[in-house]
JSON list of C-alpha atoms and ligand atoms in Angstrom, two decimals:
[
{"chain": "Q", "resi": 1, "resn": "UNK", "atom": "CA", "xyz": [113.52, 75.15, 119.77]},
{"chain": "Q", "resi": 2, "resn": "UNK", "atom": "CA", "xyz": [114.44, 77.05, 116.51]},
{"chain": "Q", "resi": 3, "resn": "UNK", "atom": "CA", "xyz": [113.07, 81.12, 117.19]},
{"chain": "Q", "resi": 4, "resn": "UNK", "atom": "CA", "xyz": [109.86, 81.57, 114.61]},
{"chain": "Q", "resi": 5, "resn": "UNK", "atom": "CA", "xyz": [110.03, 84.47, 112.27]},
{"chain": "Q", "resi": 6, "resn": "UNK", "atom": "CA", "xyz": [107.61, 85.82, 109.61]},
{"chain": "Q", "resi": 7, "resn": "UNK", "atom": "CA", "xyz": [108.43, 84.08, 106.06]},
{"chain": "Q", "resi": 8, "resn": "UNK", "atom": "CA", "xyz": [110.64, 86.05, 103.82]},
{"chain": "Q", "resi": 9, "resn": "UNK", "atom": "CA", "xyz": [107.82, 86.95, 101.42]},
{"chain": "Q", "resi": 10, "resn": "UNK", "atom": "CA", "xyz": [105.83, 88.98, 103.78]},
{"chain": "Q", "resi": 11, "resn": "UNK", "atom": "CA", "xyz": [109.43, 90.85, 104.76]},
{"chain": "Q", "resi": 12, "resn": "UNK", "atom": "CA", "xyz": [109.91, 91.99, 101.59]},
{"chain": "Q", "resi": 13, "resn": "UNK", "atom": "CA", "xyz": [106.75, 93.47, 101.12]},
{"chain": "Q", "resi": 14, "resn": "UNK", "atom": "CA", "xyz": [107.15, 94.94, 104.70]},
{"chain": "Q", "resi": 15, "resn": "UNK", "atom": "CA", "xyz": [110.23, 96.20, 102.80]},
{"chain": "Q", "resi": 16, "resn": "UNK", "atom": "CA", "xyz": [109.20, 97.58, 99.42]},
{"chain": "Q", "resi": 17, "resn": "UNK", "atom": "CA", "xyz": [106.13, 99.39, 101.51]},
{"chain": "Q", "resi": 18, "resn": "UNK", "atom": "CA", "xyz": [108.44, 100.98, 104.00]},
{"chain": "Q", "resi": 19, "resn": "UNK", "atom": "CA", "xyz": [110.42, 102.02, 101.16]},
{"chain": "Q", "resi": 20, "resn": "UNK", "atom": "CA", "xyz": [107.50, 103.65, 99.39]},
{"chain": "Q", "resi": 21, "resn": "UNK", "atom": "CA", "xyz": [106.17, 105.46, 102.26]},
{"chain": "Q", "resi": 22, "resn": "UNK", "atom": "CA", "xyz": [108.81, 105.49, 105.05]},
{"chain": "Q", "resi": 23, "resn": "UNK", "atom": "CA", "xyz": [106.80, 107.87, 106.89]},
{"chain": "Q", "resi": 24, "resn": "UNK", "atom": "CA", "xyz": [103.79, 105.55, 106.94]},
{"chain": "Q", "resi": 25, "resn": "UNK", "atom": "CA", "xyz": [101.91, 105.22, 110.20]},
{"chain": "Q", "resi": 26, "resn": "UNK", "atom": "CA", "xyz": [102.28, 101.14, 111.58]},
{"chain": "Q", "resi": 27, "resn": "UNK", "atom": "CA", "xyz": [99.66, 101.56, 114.22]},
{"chain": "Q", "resi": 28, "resn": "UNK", "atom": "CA", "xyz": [97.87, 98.32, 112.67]},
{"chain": "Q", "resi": 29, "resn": "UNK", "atom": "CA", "xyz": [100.92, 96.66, 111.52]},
{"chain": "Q", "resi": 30, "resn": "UNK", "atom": "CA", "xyz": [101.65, 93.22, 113.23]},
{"chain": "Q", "resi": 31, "resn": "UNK", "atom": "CA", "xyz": [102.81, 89.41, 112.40]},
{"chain": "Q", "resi": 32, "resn": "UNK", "atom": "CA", "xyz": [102.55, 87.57, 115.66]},
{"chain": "Q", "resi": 33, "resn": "UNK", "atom": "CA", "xyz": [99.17, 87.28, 117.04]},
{"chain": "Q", "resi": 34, "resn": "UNK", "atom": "CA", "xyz": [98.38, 89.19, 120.30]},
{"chain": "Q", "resi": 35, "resn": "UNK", "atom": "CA", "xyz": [95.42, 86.72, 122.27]},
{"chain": "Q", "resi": 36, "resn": "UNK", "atom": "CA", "xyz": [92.66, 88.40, 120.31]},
{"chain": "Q", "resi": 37, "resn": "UNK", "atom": "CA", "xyz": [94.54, 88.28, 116.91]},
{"chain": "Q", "resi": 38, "resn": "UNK", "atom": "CA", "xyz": [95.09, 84.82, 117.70]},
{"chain": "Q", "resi": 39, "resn": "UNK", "atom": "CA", "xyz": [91.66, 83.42, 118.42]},
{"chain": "Q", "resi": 40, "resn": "UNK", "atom": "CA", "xyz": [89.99, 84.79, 115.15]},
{"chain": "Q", "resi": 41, "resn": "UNK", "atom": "CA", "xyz": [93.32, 84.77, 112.77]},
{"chain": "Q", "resi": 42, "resn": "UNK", "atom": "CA", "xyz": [95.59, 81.42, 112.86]},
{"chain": "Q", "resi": 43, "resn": "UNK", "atom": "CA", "xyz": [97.93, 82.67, 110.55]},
{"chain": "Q", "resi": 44, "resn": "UNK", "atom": "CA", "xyz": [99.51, 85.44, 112.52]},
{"chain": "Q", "resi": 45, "resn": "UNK", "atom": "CA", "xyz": [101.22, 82.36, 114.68]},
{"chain": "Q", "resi": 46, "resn": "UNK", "atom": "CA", "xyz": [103.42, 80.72, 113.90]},
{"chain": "Q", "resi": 47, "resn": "UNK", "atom": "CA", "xyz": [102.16, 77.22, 113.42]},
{"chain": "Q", "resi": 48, "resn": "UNK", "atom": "CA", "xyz": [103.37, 76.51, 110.12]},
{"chain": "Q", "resi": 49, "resn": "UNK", "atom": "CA", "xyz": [106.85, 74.69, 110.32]},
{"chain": "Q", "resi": 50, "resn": "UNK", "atom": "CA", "xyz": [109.11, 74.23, 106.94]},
{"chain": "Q", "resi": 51, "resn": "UNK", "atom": "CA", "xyz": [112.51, 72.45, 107.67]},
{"chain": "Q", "resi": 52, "resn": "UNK", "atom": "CA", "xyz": [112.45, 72.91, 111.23]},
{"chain": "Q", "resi": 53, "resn": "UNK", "atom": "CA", "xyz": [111.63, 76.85, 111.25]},
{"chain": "Q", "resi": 54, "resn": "UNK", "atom": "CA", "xyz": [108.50, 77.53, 112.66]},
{"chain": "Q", "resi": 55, "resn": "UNK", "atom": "CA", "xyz": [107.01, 80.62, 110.23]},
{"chain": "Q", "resi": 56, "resn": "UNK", "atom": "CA", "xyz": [104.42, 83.05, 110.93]},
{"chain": "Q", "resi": 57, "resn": "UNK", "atom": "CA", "xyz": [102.45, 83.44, 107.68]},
{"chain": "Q", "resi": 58, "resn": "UNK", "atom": "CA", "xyz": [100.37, 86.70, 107.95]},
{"chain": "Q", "resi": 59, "resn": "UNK", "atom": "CA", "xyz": [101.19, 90.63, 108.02]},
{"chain": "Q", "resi": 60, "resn": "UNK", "atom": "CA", "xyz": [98.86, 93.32, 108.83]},
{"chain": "Q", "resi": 61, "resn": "UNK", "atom": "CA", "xyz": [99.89, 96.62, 106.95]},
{"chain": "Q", "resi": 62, "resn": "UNK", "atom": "CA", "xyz": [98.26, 99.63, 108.55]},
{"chain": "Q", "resi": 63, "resn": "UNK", "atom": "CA", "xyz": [96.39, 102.21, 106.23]},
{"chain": "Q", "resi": 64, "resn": "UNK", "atom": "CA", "xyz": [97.38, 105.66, 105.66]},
{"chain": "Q", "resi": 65, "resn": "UNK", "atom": "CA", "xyz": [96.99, 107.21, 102.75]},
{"chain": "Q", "resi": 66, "resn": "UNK", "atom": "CA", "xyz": [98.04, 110.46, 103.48]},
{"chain": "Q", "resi": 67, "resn": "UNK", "atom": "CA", "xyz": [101.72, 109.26, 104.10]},
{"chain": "Q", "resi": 68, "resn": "UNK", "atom": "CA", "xyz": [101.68, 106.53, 101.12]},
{"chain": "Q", "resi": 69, "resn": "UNK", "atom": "CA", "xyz": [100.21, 103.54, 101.93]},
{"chain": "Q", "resi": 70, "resn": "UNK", "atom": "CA", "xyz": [96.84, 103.45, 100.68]},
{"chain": "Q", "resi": 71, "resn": "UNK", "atom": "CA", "xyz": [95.53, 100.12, 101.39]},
{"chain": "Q", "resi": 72, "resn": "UNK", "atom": "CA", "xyz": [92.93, 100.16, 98.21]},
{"chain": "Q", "resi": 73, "resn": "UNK", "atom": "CA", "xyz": [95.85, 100.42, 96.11]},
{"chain": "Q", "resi": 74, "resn": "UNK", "atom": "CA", "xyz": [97.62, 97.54, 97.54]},
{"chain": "Q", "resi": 75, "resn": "UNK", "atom": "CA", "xyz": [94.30, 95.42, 97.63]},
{"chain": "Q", "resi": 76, "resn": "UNK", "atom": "CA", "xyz": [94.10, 96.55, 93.99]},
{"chain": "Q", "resi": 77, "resn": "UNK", "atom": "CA", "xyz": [97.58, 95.95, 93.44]},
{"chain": "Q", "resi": 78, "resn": "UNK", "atom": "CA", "xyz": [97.53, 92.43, 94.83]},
{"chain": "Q", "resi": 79, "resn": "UNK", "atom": "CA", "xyz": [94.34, 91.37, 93.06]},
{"chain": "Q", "resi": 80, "resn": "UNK", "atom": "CA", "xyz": [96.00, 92.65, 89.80]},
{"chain": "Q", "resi": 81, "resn": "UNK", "atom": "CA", "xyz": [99.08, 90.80, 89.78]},
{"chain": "Q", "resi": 82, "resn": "UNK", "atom": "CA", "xyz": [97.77, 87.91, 91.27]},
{"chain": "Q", "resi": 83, "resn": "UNK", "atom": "CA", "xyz": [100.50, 86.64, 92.85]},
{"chain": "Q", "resi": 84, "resn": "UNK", "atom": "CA", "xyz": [101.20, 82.99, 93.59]},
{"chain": "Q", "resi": 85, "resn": "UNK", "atom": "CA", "xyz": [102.61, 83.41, 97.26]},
{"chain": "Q", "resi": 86, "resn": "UNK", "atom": "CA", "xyz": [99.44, 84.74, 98.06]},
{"chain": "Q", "resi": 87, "resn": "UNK", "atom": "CA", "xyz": [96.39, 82.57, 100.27]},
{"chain": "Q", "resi": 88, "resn": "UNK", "atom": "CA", "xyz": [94.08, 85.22, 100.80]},
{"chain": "Q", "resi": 89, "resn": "UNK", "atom": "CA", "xyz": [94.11, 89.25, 101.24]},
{"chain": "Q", "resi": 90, "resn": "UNK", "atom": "CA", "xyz": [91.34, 90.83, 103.56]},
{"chain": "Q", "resi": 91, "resn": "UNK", "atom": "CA", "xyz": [90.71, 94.90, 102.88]},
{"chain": "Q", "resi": 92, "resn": "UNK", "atom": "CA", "xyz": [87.48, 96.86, 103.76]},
{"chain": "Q", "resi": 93, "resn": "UNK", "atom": "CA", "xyz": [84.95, 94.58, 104.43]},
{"chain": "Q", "resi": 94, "resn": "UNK", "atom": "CA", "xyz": [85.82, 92.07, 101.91]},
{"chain": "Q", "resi": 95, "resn": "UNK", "atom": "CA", "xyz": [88.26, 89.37, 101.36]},
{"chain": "Q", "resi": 96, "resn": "UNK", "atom": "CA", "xyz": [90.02, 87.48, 98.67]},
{"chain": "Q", "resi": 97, "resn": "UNK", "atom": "CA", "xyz": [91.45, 84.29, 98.33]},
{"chain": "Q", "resi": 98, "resn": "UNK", "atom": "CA", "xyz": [94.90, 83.44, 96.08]},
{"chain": "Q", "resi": 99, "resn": "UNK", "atom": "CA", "xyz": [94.91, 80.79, 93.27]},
{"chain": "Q", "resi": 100, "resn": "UNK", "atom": "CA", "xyz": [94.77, 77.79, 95.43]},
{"chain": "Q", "resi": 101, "resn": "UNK", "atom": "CA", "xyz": [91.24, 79.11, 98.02]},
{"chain": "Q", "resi": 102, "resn": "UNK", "atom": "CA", "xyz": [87.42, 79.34, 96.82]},
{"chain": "Q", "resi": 103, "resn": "UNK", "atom": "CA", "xyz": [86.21, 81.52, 94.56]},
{"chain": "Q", "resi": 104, "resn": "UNK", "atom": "CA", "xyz": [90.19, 82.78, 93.35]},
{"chain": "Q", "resi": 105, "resn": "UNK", "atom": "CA", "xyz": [90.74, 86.00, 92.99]},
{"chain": "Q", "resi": 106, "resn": "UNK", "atom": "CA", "xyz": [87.42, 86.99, 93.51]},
{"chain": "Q", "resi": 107, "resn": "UNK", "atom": "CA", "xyz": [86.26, 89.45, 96.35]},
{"chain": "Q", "resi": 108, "resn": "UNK", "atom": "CA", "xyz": [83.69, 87.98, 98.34]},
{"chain": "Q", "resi": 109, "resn": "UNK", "atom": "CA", "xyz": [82.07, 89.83, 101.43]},
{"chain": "Q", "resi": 110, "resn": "UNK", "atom": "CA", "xyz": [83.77, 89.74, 104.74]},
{"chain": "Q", "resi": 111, "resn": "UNK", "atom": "CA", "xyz": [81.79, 89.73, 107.86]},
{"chain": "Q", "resi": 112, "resn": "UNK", "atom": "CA", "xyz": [84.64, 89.07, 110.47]},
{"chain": "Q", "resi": 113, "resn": "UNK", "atom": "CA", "xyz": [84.45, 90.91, 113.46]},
{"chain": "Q", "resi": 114, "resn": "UNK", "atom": "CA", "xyz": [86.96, 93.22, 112.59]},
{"chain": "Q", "resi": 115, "resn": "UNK", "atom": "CA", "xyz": [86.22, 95.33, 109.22]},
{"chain": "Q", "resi": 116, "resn": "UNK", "atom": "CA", "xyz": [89.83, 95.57, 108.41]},
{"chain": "Q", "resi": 117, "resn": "UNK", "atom": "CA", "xyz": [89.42, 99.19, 107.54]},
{"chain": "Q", "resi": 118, "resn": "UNK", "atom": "CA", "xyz": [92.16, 100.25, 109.54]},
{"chain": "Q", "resi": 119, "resn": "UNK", "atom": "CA", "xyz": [94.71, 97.60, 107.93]},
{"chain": "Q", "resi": 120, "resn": "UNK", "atom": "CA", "xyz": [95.04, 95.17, 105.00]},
{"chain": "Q", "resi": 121, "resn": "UNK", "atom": "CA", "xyz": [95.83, 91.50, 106.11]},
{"chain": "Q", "resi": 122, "resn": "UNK", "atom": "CA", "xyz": [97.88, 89.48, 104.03]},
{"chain": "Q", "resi": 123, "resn": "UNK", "atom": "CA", "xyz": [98.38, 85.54, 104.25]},
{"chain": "Q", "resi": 124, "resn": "UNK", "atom": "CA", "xyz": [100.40, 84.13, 102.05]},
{"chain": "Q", "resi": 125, "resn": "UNK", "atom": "CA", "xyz": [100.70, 80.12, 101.61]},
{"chain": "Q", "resi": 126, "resn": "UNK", "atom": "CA", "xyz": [101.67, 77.25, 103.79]},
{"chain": "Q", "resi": 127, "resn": "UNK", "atom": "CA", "xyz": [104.74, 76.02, 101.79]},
{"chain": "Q", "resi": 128, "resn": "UNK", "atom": "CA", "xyz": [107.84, 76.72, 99.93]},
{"chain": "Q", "resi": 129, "resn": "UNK", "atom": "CA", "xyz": [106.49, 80.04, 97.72]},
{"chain": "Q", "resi": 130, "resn": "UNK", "atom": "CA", "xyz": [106.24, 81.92, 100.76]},
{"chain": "Q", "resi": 131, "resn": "UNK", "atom": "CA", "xyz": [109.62, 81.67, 101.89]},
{"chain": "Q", "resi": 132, "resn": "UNK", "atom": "CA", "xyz": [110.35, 83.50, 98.66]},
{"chain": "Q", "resi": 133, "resn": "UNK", "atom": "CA", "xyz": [111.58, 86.92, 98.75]},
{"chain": "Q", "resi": 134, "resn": "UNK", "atom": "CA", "xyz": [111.11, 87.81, 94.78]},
{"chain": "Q", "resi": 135, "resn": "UNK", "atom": "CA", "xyz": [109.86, 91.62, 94.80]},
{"chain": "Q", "resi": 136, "resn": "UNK", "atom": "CA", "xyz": [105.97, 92.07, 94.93]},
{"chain": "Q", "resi": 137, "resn": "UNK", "atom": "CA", "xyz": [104.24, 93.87, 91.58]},
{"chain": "Q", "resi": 138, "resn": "UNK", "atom": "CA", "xyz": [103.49, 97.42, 93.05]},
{"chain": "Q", "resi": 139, "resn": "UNK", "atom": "CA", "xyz": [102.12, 99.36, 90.03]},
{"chain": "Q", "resi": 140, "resn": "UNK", "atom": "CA", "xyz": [99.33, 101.43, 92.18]},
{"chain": "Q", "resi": 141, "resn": "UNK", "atom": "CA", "xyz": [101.53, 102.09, 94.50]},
{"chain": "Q", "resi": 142, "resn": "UNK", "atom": "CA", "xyz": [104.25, 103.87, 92.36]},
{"chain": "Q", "resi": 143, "resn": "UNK", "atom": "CA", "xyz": [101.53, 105.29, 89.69]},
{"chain": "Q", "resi": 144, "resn": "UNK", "atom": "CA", "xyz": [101.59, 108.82, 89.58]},
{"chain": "Q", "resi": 145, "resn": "UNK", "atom": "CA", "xyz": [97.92, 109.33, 89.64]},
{"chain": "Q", "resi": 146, "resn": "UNK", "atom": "CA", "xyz": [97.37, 110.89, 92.79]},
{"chain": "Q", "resi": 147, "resn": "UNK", "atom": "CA", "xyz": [93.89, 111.25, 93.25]},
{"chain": "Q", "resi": 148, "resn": "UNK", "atom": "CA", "xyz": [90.78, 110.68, 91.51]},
{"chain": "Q", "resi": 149, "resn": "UNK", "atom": "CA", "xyz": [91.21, 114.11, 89.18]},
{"chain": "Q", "resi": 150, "resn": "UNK", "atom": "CA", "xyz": [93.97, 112.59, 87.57]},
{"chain": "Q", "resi": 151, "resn": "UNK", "atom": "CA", "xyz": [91.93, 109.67, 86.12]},
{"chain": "Q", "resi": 152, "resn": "UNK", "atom": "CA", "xyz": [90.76, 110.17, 82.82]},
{"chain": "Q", "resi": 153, "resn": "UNK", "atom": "CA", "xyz": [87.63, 110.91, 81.41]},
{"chain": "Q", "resi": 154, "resn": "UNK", "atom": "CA", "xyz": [86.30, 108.83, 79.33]},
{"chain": "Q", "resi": 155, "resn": "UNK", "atom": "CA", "xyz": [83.40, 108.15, 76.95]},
{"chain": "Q", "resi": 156, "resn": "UNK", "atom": "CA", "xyz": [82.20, 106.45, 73.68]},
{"chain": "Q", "resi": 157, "resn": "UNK", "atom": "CA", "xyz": [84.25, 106.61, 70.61]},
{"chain": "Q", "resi": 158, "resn": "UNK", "atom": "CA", "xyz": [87.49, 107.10, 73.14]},
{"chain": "Q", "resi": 159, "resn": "UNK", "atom": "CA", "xyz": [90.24, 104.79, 72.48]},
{"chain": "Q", "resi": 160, "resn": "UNK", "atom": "CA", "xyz": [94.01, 103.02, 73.62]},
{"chain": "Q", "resi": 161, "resn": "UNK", "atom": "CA", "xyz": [95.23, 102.39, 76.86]},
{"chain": "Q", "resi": 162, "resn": "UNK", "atom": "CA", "xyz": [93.55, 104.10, 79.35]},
{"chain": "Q", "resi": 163, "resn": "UNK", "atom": "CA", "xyz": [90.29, 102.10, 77.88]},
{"chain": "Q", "resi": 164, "resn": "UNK", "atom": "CA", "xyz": [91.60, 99.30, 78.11]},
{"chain": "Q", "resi": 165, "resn": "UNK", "atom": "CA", "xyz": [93.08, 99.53, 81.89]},
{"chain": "Q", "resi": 166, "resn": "UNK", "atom": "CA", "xyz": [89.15, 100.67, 82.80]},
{"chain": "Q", "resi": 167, "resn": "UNK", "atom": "CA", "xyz": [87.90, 97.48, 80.92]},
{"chain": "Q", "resi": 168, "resn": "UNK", "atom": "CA", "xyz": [90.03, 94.76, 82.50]},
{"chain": "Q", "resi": 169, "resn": "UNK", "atom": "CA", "xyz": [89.46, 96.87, 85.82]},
{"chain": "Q", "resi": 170, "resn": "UNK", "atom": "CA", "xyz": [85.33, 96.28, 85.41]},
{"chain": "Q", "resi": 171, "resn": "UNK", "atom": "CA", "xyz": [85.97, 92.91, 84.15]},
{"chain": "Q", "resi": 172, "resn": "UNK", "atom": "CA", "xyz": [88.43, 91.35, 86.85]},
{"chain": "Q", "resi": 173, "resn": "UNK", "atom": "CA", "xyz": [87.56, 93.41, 89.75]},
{"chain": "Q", "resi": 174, "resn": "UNK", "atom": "CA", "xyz": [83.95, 93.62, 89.59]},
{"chain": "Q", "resi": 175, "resn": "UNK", "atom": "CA", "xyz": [83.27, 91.14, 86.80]},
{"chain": "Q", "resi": 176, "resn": "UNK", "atom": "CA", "xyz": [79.23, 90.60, 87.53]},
{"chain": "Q", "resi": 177, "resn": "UNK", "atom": "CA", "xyz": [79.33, 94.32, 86.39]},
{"chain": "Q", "resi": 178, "resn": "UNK", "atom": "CA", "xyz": [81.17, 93.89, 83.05]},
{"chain": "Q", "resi": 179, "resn": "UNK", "atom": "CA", "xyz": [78.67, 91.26, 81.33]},
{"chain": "Q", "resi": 180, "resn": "UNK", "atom": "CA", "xyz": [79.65, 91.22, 77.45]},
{"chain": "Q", "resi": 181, "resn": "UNK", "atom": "CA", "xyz": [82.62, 93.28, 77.99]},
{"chain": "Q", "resi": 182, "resn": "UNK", "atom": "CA", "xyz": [85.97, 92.65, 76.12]},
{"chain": "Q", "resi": 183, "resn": "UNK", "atom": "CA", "xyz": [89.05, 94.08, 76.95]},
{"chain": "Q", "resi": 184, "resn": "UNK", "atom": "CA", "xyz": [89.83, 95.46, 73.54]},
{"chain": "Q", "resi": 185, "resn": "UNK", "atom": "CA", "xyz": [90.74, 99.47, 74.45]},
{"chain": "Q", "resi": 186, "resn": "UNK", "atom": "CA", "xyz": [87.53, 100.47, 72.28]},
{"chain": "Q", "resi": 187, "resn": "UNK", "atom": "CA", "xyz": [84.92, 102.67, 74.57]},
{"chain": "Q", "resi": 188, "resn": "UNK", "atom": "CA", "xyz": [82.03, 100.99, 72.80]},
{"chain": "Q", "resi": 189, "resn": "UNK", "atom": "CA", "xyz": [78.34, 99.47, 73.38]},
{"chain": "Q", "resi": 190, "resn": "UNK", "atom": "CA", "xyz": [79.91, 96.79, 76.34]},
{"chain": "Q", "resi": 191, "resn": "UNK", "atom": "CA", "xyz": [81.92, 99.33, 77.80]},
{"chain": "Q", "resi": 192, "resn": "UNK", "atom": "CA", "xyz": [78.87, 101.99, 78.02]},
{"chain": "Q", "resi": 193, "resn": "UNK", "atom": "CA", "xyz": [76.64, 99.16, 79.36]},
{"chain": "Q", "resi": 194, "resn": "UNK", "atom": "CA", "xyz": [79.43, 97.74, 81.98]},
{"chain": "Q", "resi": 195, "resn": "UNK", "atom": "CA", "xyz": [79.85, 101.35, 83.41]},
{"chain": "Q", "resi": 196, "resn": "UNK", "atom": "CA", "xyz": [76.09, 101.85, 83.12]},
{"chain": "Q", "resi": 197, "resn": "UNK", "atom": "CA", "xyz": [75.74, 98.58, 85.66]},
{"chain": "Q", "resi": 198, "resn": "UNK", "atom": "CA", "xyz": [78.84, 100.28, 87.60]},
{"chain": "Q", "resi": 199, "resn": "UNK", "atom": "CA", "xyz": [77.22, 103.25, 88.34]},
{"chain": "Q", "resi": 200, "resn": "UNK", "atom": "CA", "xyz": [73.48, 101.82, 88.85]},
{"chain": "Q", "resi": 201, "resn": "UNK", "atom": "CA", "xyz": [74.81, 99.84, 91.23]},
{"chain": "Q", "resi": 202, "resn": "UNK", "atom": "CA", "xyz": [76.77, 102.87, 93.17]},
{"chain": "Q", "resi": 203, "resn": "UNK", "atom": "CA", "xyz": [73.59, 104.54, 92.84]},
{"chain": "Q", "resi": 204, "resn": "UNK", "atom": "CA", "xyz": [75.58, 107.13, 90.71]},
{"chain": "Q", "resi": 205, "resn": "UNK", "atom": "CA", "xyz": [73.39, 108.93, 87.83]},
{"chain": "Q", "resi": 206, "resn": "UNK", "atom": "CA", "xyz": [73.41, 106.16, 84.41]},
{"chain": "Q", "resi": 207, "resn": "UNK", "atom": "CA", "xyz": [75.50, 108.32, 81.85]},
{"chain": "Q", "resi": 208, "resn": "UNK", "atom": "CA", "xyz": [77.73, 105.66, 81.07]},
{"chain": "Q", "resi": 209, "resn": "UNK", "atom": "CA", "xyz": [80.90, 107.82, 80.63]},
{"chain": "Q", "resi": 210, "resn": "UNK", "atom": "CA", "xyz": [83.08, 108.21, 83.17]},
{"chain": "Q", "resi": 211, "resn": "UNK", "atom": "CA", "xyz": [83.19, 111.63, 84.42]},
{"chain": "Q", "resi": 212, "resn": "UNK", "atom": "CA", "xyz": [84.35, 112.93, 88.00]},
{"chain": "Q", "resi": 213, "resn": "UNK", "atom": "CA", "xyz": [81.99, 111.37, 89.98]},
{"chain": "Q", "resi": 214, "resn": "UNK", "atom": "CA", "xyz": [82.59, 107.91, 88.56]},
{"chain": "Q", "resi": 215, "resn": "UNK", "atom": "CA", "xyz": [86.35, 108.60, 88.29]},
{"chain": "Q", "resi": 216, "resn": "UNK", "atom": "CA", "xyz": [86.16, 109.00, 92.63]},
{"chain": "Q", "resi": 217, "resn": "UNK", "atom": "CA", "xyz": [84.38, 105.69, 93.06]},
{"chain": "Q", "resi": 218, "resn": "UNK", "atom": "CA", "xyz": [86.62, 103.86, 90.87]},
{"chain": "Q", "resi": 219, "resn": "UNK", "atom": "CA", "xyz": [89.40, 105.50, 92.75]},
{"chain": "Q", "resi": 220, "resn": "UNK", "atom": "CA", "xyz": [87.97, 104.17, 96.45]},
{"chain": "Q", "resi": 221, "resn": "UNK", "atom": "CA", "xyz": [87.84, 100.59, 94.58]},
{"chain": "Q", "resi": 222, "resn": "UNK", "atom": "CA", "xyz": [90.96, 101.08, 94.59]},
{"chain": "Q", "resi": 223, "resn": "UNK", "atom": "CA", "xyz": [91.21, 102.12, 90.51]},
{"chain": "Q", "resi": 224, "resn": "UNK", "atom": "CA", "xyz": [94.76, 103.89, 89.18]},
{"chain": "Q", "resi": 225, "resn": "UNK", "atom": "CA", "xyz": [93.69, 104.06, 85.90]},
{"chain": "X", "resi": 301, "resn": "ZN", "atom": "ZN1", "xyz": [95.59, 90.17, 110.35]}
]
């Protein structure tokens, strides 16, 4: 009987975190299933078997912002890059499947039993890819934003790069907000009506420039300008 162990992608982004934050609390973290895990979470045992090694495909990466591992970001982060190892990603009441589950890419509420507000889950696919240990796409994690103050501001007539990372951010991540909206780095008409449906729908005053308070709820979507 060959020993199980977690597949090589999920190491390496055990890795690159622990790297990033080595101070970061694991309190959540786990791979194997514990009887509770295991009853409501397959992938955390180890029942997928490539080549005779029995592979647990799941990691649990505990939250803690204030010593670097702020699971938003890595939610964000994941979403962004949209990375081919990956079967689904749960964060904060919401999860998200990889290219090959329903609705890709997509957050869709999550009404498990556990919020996962304490931890990000990670499952990454049943074959080959996840035995892969290429480096994961950690922008968030190593921008130097580090709060919502640093965002921009931004309203009509504003223009380049920081437009254009708040466009594809309202299109991709929230894209029933974004309507009309193309990614094109020009604050104009779409944009104003996209953050318009943003902020009606936080229940945040309709301005449709983004100003503080808009900055600090794109920021706890997860948002790094
Ligand atoms: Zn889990």
């Amino acid at each position: 009987m060959v020993a199980w162990k977690v597949a090589e992608s999920l190491e390496r982004l055990l890795a690159q975190l622990n790297a990033l934050a080595p101070h970061r609390s694991k309190a959540s973290d786990g791979s194997i299933g514990d009887a509770a895990h295991a009853s409501r979470d397959s992938d955390h045992n180890p029942w997928l078997v490539l080549n005779d090694q029995p592979l647990v495909t799941a990691r649990d990466f505990t939250h803690d912002p204030a010593s670097g591992l702020d699971c938003a970001t890595l939610a964000n982060d994941l979403w962004w890059n949209k990375d081919e190892r990956i079967k689904y990603v749960i964060w904060n009441r919401r999860i998200m499947s990889g290219a090959g589950g329903p609705s890709p890419w997509l957050w869709r509420n999550y009404n498990g039993t556990n919020p996962h507000t304490k931890h990000l889950h990670l499952s990454v696919v049943a074959d080959a890819r996840c035995r892969s240990a290429r480096a994961w796409i950690l922008d968030g994690a190593t921008s130097s934003v580090s709060g919502p103050a640093g965002l921009p501001q931004l309203e009509e007539g504003d223009s380049g790069p920081a437009v254009l990372h708040l466009q594809r951010f309202l299109k991709r991540y929230a894209p029933s907000y974004a309507g009309q909206l193309v990614a094109d780095g020009e604050y104009g008409p779409h944009t104003i009506a996209a953050v318009s449906e943003y902020q009606k729908r936080l229940g945040l005053p309709v301005v449709g420039r983004v100003g503080p308070r808009t900055n600090a709820a794109l920021w706890q979507a997860g948002y790094r300008g």
